XYZ file of C-alpha atoms in Angstrom:
621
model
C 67.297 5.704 9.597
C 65.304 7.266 12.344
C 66.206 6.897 15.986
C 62.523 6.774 17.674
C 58.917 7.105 16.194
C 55.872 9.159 17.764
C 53.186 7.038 18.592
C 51.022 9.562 20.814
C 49.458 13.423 19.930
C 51.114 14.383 23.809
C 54.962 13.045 22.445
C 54.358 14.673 18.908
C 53.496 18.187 20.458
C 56.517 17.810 22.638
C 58.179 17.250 19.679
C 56.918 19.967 17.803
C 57.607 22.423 20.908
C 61.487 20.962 20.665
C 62.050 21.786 17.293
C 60.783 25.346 17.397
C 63.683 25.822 19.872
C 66.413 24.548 17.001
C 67.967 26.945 15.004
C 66.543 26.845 11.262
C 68.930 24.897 8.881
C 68.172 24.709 5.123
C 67.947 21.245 3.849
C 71.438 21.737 1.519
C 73.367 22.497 4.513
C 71.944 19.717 7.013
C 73.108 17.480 3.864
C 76.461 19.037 3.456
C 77.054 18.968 7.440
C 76.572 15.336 7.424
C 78.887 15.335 4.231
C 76.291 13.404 2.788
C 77.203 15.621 -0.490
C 79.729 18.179 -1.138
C 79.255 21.905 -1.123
C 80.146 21.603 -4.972
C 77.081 19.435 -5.524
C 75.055 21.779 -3.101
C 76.029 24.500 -5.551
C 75.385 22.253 -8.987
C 71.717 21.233 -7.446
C 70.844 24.802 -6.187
C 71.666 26.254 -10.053
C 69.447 23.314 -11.310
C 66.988 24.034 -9.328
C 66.011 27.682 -10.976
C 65.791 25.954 -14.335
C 63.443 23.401 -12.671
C 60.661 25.608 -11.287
C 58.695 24.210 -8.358
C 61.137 21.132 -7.481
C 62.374 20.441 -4.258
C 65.639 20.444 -3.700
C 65.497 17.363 -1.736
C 63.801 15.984 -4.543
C 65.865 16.983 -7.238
C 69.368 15.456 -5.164
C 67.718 12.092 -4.858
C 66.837 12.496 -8.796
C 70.519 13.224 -9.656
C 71.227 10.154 -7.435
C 73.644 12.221 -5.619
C 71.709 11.035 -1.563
C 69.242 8.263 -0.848
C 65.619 9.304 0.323
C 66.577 7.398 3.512
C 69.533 9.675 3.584
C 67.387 12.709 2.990
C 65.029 11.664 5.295
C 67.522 10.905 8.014
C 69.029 15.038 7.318
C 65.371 15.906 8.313
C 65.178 13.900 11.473
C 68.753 14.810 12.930
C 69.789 18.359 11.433
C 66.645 19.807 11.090
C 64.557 18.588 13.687
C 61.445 17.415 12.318
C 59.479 14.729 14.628
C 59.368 11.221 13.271
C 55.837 9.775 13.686
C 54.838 6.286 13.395
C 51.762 6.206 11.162
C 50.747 3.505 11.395
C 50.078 3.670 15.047
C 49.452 7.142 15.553
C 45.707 7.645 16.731
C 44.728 10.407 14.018
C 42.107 12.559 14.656
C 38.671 12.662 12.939
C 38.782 16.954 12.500
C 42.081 16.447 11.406
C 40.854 14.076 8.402
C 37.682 15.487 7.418
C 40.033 19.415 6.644
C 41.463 17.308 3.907
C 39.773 14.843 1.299
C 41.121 11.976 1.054
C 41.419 12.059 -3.055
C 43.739 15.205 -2.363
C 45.794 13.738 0.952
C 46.429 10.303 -1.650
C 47.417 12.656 -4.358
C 49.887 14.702 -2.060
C 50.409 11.593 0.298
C 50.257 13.848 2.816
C 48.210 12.496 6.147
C 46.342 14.814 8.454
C 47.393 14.094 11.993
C 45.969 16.594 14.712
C 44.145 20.846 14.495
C 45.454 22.458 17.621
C 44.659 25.914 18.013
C 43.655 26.141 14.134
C 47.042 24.858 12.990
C 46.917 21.228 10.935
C 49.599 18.767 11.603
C 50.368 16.380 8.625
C 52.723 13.632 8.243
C 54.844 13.603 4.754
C 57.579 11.867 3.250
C 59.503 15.175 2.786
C 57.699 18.068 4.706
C 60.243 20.907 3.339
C 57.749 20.431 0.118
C 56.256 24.039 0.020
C 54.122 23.972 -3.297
C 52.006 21.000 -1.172
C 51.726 22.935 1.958
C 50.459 25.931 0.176
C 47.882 23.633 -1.561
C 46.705 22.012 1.388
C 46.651 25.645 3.501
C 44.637 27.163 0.560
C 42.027 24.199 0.879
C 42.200 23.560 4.823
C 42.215 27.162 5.353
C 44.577 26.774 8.159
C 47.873 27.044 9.229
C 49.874 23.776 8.127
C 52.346 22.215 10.085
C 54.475 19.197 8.656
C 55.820 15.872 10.567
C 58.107 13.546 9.384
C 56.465 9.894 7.919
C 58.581 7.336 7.441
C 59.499 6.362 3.938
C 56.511 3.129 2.625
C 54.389 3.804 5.251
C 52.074 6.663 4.307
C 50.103 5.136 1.609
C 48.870 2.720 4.061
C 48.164 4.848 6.743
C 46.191 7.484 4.624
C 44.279 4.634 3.370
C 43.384 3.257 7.106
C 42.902 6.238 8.235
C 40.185 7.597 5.687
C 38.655 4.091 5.948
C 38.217 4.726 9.828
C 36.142 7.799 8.977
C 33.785 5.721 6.805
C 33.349 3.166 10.057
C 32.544 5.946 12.396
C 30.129 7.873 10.171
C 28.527 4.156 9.313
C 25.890 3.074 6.505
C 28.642 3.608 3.752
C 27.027 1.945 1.405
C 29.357 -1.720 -0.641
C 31.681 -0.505 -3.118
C 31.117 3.015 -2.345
C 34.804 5.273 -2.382
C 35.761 7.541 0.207
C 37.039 9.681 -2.202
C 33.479 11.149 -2.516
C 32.975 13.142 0.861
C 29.381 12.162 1.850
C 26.812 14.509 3.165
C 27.150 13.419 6.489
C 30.639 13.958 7.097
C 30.630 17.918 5.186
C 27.944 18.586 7.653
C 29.118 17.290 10.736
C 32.545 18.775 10.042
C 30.865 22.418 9.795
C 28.603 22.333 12.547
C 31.509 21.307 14.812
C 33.014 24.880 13.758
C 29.915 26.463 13.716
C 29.875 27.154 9.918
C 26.483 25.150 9.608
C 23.205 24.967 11.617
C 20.682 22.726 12.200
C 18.363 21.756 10.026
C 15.350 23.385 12.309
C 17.488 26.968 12.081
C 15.652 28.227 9.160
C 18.109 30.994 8.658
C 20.002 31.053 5.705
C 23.799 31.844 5.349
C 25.802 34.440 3.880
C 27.351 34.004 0.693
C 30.253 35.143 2.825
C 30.194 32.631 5.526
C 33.979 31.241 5.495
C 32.759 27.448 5.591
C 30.861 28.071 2.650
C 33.674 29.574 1.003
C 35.907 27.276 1.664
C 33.338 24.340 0.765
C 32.894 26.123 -2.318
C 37.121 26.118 -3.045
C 37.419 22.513 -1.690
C 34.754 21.283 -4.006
C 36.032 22.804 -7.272
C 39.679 21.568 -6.206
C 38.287 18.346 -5.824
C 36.421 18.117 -9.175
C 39.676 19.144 -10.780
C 41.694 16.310 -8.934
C 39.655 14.049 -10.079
C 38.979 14.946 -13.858
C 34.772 15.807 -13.606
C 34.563 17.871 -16.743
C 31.332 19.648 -15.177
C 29.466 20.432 -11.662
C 25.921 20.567 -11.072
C 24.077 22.429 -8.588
C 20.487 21.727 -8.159
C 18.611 23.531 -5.678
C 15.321 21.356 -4.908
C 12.064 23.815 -3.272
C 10.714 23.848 0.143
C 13.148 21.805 2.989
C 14.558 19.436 0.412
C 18.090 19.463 -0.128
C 20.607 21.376 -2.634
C 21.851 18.492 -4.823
C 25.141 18.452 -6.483
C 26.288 16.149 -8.909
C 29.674 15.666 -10.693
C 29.857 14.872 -14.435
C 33.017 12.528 -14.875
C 33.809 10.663 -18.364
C 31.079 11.448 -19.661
C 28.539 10.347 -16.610
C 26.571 12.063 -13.511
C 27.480 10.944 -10.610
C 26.242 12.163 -6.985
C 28.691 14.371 -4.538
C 27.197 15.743 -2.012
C 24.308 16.827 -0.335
C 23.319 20.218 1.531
C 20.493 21.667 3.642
C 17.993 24.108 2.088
C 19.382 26.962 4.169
C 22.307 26.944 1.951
C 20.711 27.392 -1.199
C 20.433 30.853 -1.962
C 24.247 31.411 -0.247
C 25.595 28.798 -3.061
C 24.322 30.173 -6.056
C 24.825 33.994 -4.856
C 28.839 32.832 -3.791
C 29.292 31.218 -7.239
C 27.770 34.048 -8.367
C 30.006 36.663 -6.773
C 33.121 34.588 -8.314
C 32.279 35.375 -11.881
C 30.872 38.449 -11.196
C 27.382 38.151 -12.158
C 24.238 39.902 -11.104
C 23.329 38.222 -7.620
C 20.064 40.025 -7.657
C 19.115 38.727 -11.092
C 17.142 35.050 -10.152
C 14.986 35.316 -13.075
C 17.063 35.259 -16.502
C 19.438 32.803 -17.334
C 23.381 34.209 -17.062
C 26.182 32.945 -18.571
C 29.984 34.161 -16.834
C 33.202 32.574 -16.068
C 35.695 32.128 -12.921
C 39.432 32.473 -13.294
C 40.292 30.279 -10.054
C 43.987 32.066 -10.195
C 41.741 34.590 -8.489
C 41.228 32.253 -5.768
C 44.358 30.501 -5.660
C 47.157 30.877 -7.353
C 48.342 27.223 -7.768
C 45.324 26.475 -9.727
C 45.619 27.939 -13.210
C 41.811 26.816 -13.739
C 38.988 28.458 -14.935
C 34.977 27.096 -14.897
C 32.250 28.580 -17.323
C 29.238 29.132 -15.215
C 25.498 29.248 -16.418
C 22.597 29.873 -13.857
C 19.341 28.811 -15.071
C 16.311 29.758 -13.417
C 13.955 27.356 -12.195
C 10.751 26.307 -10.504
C 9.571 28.234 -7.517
C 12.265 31.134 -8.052
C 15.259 28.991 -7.505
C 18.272 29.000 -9.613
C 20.646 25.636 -10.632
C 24.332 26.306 -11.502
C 26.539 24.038 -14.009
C 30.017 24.659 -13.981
C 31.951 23.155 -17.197
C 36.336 23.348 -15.596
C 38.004 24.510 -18.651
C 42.165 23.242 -17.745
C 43.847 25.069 -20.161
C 45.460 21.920 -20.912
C 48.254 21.875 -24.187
C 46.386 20.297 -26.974
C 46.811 16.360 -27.323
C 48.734 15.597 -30.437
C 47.202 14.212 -33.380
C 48.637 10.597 -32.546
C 47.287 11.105 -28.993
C 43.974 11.648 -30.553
C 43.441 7.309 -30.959
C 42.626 7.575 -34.845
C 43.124 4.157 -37.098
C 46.538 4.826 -38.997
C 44.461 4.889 -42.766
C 41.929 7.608 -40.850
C 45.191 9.515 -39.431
C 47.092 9.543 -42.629
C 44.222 10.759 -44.334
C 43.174 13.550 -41.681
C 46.824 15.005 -42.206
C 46.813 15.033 -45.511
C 43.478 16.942 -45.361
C 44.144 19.668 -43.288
C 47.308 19.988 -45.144
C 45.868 21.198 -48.120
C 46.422 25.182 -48.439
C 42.852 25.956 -48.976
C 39.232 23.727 -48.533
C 36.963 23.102 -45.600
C 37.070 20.047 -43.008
C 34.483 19.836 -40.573
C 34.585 17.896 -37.333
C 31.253 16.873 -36.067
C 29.113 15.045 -33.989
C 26.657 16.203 -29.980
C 27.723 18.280 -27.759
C 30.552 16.606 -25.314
C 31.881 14.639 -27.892
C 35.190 15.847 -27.960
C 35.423 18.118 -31.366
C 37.297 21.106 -30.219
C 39.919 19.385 -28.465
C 40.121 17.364 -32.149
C 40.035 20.808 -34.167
C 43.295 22.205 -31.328
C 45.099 18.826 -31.753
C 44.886 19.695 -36.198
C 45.698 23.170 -35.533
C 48.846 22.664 -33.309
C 50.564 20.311 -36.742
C 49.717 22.913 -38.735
C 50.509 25.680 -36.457
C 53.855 26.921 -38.088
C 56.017 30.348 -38.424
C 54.521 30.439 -41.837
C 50.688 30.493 -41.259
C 48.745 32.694 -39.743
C 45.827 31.270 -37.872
C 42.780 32.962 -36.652
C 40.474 31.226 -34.279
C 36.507 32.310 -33.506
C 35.467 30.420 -30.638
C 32.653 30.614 -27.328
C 34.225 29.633 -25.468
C 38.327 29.722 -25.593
C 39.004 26.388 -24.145
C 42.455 25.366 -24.855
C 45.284 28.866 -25.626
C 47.860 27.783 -28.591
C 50.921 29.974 -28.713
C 51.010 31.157 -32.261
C 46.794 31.366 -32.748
C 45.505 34.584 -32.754
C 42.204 33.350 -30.613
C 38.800 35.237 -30.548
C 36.037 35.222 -28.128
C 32.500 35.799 -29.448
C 29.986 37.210 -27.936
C 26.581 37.252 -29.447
C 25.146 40.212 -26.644
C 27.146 42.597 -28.381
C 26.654 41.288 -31.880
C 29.985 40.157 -32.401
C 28.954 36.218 -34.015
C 30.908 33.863 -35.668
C 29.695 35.121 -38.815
C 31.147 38.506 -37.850
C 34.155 37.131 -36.498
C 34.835 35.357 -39.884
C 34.472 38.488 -41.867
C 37.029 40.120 -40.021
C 39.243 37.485 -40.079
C 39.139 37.415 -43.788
C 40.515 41.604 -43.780
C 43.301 40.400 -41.753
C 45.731 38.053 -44.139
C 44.532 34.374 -42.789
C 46.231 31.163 -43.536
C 43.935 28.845 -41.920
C 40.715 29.792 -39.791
C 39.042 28.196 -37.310
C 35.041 28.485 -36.708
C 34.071 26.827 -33.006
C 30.572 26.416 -34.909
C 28.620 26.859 -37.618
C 25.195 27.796 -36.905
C 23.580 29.354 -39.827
C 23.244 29.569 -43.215
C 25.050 33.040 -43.052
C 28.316 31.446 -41.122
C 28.267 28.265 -43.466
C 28.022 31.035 -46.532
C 30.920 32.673 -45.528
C 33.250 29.773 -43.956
C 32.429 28.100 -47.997
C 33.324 31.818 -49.349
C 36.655 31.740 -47.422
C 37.551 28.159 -47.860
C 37.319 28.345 -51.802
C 39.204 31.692 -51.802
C 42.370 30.324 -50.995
C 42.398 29.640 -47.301
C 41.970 26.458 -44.929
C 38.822 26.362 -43.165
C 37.959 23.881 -39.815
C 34.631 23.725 -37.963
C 32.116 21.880 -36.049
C 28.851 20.925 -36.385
C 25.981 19.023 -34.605
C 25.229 15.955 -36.520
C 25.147 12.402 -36.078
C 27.467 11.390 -38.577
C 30.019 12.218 -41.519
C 27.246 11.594 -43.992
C 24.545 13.402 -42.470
C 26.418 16.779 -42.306
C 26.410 17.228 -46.139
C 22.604 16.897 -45.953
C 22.657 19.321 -42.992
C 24.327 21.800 -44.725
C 22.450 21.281 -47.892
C 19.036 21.849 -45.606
C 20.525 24.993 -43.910
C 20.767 26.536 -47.928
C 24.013 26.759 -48.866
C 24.978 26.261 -52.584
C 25.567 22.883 -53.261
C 28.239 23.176 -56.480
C 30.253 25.785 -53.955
C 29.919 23.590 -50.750
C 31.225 20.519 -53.051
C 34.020 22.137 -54.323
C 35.133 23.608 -51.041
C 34.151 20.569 -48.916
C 37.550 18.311 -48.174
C 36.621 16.351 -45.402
C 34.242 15.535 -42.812
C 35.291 13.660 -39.447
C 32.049 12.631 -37.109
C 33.689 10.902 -33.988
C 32.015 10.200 -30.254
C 33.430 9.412 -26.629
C 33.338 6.527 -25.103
C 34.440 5.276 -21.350
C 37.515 2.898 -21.893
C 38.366 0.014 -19.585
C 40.032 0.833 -16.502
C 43.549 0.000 -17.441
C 44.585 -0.479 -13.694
C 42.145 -3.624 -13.652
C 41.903 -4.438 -16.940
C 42.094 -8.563 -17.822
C 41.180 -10.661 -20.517
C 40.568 -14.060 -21.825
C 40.281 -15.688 -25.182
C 37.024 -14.512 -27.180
C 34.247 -17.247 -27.552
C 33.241 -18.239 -30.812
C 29.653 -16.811 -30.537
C 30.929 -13.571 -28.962
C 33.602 -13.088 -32.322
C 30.241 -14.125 -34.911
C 28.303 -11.411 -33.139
C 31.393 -8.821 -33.216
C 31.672 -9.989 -37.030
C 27.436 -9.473 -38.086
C 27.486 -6.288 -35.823
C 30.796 -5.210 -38.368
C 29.278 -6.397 -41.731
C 25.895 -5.149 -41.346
C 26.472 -1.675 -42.852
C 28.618 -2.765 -45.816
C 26.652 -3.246 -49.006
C 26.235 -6.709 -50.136
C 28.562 -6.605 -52.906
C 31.221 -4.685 -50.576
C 31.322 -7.354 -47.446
C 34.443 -9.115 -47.275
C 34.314 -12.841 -46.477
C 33.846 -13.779 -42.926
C 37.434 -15.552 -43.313
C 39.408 -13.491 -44.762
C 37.629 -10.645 -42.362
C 38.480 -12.837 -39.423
C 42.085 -13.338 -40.485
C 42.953 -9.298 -40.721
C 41.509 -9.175 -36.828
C 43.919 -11.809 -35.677
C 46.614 -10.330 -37.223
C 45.770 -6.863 -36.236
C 44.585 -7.439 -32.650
C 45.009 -10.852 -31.723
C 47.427 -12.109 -28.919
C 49.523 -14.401 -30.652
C 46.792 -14.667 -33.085
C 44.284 -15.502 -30.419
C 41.526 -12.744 -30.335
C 40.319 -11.129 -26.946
C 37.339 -10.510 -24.688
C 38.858 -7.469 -22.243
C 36.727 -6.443 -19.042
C 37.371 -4.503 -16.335
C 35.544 -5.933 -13.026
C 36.863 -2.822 -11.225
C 39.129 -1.541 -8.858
C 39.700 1.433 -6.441
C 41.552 3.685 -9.146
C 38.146 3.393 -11.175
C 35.709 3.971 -7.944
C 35.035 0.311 -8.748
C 33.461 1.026 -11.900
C 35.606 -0.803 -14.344
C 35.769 2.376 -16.476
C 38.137 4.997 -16.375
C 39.068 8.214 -18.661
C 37.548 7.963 -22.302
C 38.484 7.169 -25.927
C 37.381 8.500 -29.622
C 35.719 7.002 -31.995
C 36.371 8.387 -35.507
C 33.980 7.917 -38.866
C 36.238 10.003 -41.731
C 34.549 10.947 -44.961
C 37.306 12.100 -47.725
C 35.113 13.498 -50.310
C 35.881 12.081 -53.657
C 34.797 12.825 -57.341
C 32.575 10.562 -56.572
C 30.920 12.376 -53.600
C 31.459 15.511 -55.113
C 29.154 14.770 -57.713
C 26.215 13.672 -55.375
C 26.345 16.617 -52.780
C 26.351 18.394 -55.928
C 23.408 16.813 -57.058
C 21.832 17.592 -53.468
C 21.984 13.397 -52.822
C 20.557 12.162 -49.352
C 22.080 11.259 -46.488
C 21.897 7.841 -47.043
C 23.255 7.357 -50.549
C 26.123 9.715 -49.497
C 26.720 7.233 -46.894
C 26.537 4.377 -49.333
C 29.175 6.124 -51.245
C 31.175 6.428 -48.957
C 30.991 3.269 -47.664
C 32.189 1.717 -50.917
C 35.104 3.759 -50.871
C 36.268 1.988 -47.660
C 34.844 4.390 -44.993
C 34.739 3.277 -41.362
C 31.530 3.980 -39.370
C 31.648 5.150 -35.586
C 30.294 1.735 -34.848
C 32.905 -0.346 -37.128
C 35.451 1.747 -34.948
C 33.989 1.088 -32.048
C 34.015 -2.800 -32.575
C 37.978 -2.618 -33.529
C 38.132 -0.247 -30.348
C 36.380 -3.318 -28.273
C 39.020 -5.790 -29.930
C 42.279 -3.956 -28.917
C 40.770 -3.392 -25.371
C 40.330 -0.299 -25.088
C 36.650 -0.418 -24.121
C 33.768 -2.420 -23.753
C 30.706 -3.324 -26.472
C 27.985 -2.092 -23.935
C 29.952 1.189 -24.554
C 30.148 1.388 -27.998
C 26.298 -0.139 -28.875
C 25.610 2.411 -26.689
C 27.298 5.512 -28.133
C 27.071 4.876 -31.934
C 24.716 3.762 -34.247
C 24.376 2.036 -37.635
């Protein structure tokens, strides 16, 4: 494919100096020139391409099968010039590395080479990929400059290479992934362009020191790459350290560490991205950061809350709020009983369901996923939520805001002026919100909401407490789903073996325990439905994930639901209305085949999809 590789920084610059000499060709016409594809297919692709916004044209030739990549790659070499390096062998530079983490240089598989004169050299598979350069510009802040790599070899290299940096730096600790920039390298990196000082300077920097601007960019990129739902900031008193911390599926995990001198700059820079008071250290403040701002190719925005602490200091949580399209109601892992039953809920023209369960557990991306299959030309939807965390085309979405008065209970009285179909409540927090939402719901419209309870059953009693009317609240009250998160198995290392009779028996009591007496099935016949259901030719399965690189060696990767659905019955109507507890609610309920969080977490354990240290953990009987 390629005549000669570079093996040396002094034969790539040479290179480099070469091609600026060559007139510019555009990929098409090295392609055509080497009638690798006719100037009819040049035209066909190029028209293609402004329906498919963002692809390479390279990219989109090799897709139509219309050139090889080694054909592409050999147009880049010959026609337009680009140097060939050898990867593998090329002695990358440390500098060079540490511009570029190596989460985001695997993601791109894009390898830093060499920074001459603040420009970064990088070897790619197809270097005429703009939306990457622009990515890795924005978080390098430099000018980028892209190499030829030849085609299978890059993975390897950007692993060896990253794995070099860990050897130099030394005392990585077993297991640990480099994907996690340590302390050690950040700082080193800075001081070597003067962005940090040492630890005796007891100076502190500027909010709007570049290094800490671009530390600030690199790390929220970062979190995004690699799916943390939150960032925490922790600024410790005295010489010690600001700590941050990255919340991924549902766990803290360290990041990185930085000196004290940074700790004011941090907070006030985070500050002056959401436009908050930097002077204000001493009330909490709440704001938000459209990262568009900041970069363009990140359509991502954080809610930010400062809270002050000890000693006059301030910590910082940032929740990243993708405004992701809502998962569908299949995607949402439901039984097929609980799923058939949740659509035929919300599909009811008027009544309340109510999705519930602590903070984090995943009830507003539920509450989206219900409103997108109902969301149709012929309902109109209104939405009161704090925040907006996932846009529907079609909703007519409200922000409250409690400084200026405008609650949910407000929100929901204006809604009900303006011709609803269906509304939507992020949360009901008082007895005046529940009023109304049980006012709306049994005046002809379709009412969903969360709440913060443990479970399906407890939420009537909740409600009950908070003093709304019980004969209203049962006759509006359709359904109640309580579900939780849990980690699932890292389906890149994911194995199993047959389950061991003592391990099914205890899967079996943990399963029966709930059911009254008279409503366990028999340990045989119960065993029988599982082998049918989730057996491997009838053979049931232990999964577990010993863990891998994609997990950070973990054995737990991305998370799962589980669901407990209460469909409220005559039956259950007549106890809320009676103002029954909890627990005989639960009973009820029970008898009318409800599944607990826990019995969905042991079928969740049996089809693999996590572990029972996960589920024990998360749910309770």
């Amino acid at each position: 494919m390629v005549d000669s590789q570079i093996v040396s920084p002094e034969q790539l610059l040479q290179a480099m100096e070469s091609q600026s000499r060559m007139p510019i060709v555009r990929i098409g016409e090295a392609l055509v020139a080497m009638q690798l594809i006719s100037a009819e297919q040049l035209g066909a692709a190029l028209e293609q391409q402004k329906h498919e916004r963002g692809m390479p044209l390279g990219q989109l030739l090799v897709l139509r099968g219309w050139v090889t990549r080694e054909q592409l790659q050999s147009a880049l070499a010959r026609k337009m010039g680009y140097p060939t390096v050898d990867v593998a062998h090329f002695p990358v530079e440390l500098l060079a590395l540490q511009r570029l983490p190596h989460a985001m240089a695997r993601r791109l598989e894009v390898l830093p080479l060499l920074l001459r004169e603040g420009r970064l050299i990088v070897a790619m598979e197809d270097p005429t990929r703009r939306d990457v350069l622009e990515e890795i510009e924005f978080v390098a802040q430099a000018k980028v400059v892209p190499t030829l790599a030849p085609l299978g070899q890059l993975a390897q290299g950007i692993r060896a290479a990253y794995e070099r940096i860990g050897a130099m730096q030394g005392n990585r600790r077993d297991g640990e992934h480099l994907d996690a920039p340590r302390t050690d390298q950040l700082v080193e990196t800075l001081e070597r362009e003067g962005g940090l000082r040492a630890e005796h300077d007891e100076r502190p920097i500027e909010q709007s020191d570049n290094n800490l601007v671009r530390l600030i960019n690199s790390m929220i990129l970062e979190a995004h790459a690699r799916g943390v739902s939150d960032i925490h900031i922790e600024c410790q008193p005295g010489r010690e350290k600001v700590r941050i911390r990255f919340r991924r599926d549902g766990v803290l995990a360290p990041y990185l560490e930085l000196p004290h001198t940074y700790r004011q700059a941090v907070v006030a820079r985070i500050k002056v991205m959401c436009d908050l008071d930097i002077s204000e250290r001493r009330k909490p403040q709440d704001g938000k950061i459209n990262f568009a701002r900041f970069s363009q190719r990140h359509p991502l925005e954080l809610r930010v809350a400062t809270i002050p602490t000890t000693h006059g200091l301030e910590d910082v949580v940032l929740r990243l709020l993708a405004s992701s399209k809502p998962l569908t109601m299949d995607e949402l892992g439901m039984g097929a009983p609980q799923l058939a039953a949740l659509r035929e809920a919300v599909e009811r023209p008027h009544g309340m369901v109510l999705c519930v369960g602590p903070t984090g557990s995943g009830k507003t991306t539920t509450l989206h996923s219900v409103l997108a299959h109902i969301n149709t030309a012929e309902r109109k939807i209104w939405t009161a939520e704090d925040p907006v965390e996932i846009t529907q085309s079609g909703l007519r979405q409200v922000q409250v805001n409690p400084k200026i008065d405008w609650t949910f209970a407000r929100a929901l009285r204006a809604f009900l002026r303006a011709d609803p179909d269906v509304i939507m409540v992020g949360e009901i927090r008082d007895q005046e919100t529940a009023d109304i939402a049980i006012e709306a719901s049994l005046t002809g419209h379709l009412v969903l909401s969360t709440l913060h309870t443990n479970s399906a059953a407890e939420t009537v009693g909740r409600l009950l407490d908070m003093g709304c009317d019980p004969f209203n609240f049962a006759d509006s009250l359709i359904a109640v789903l309580a579900q939780r998160l849990v980690r699932r198995l890292c389906p890149s290392c994911v194995r199993h073996r047959p389950l061991e009779a003592h391990e099914r028996e205890a899967l079996m009591d943990d399963y029966l325990r709930v059911l009254p007496p008279k409503q366990r099935p028999q340990r045989a016949e119960l065993l029988s439905h599982w082998q049918a259901q989730y057996g491997i030719k009838g053979v049931l399965q232990h999964y577990e994930a010993p863990g891998c690189a994609e997990c950070e060696h973990s054995g737990l990767r991305g998370r799962a639901g589980l669901h407990e659905l209460l469909m409220v019955s005559p039956g259950l109507r007549q106890l809320i209305q009676s103002g029954a507890r909890a627990e005989e609610v639960q009973r009820q309920a029970l008898m009318e085949g409800m599944h607990t969080l826990r019995q969905d977490g042991i079928l969740k354990v049996l089809q693999g999809v996590s572990s029972v240290a996960e589920v024990r953990a998360n749910t309770a009987h």
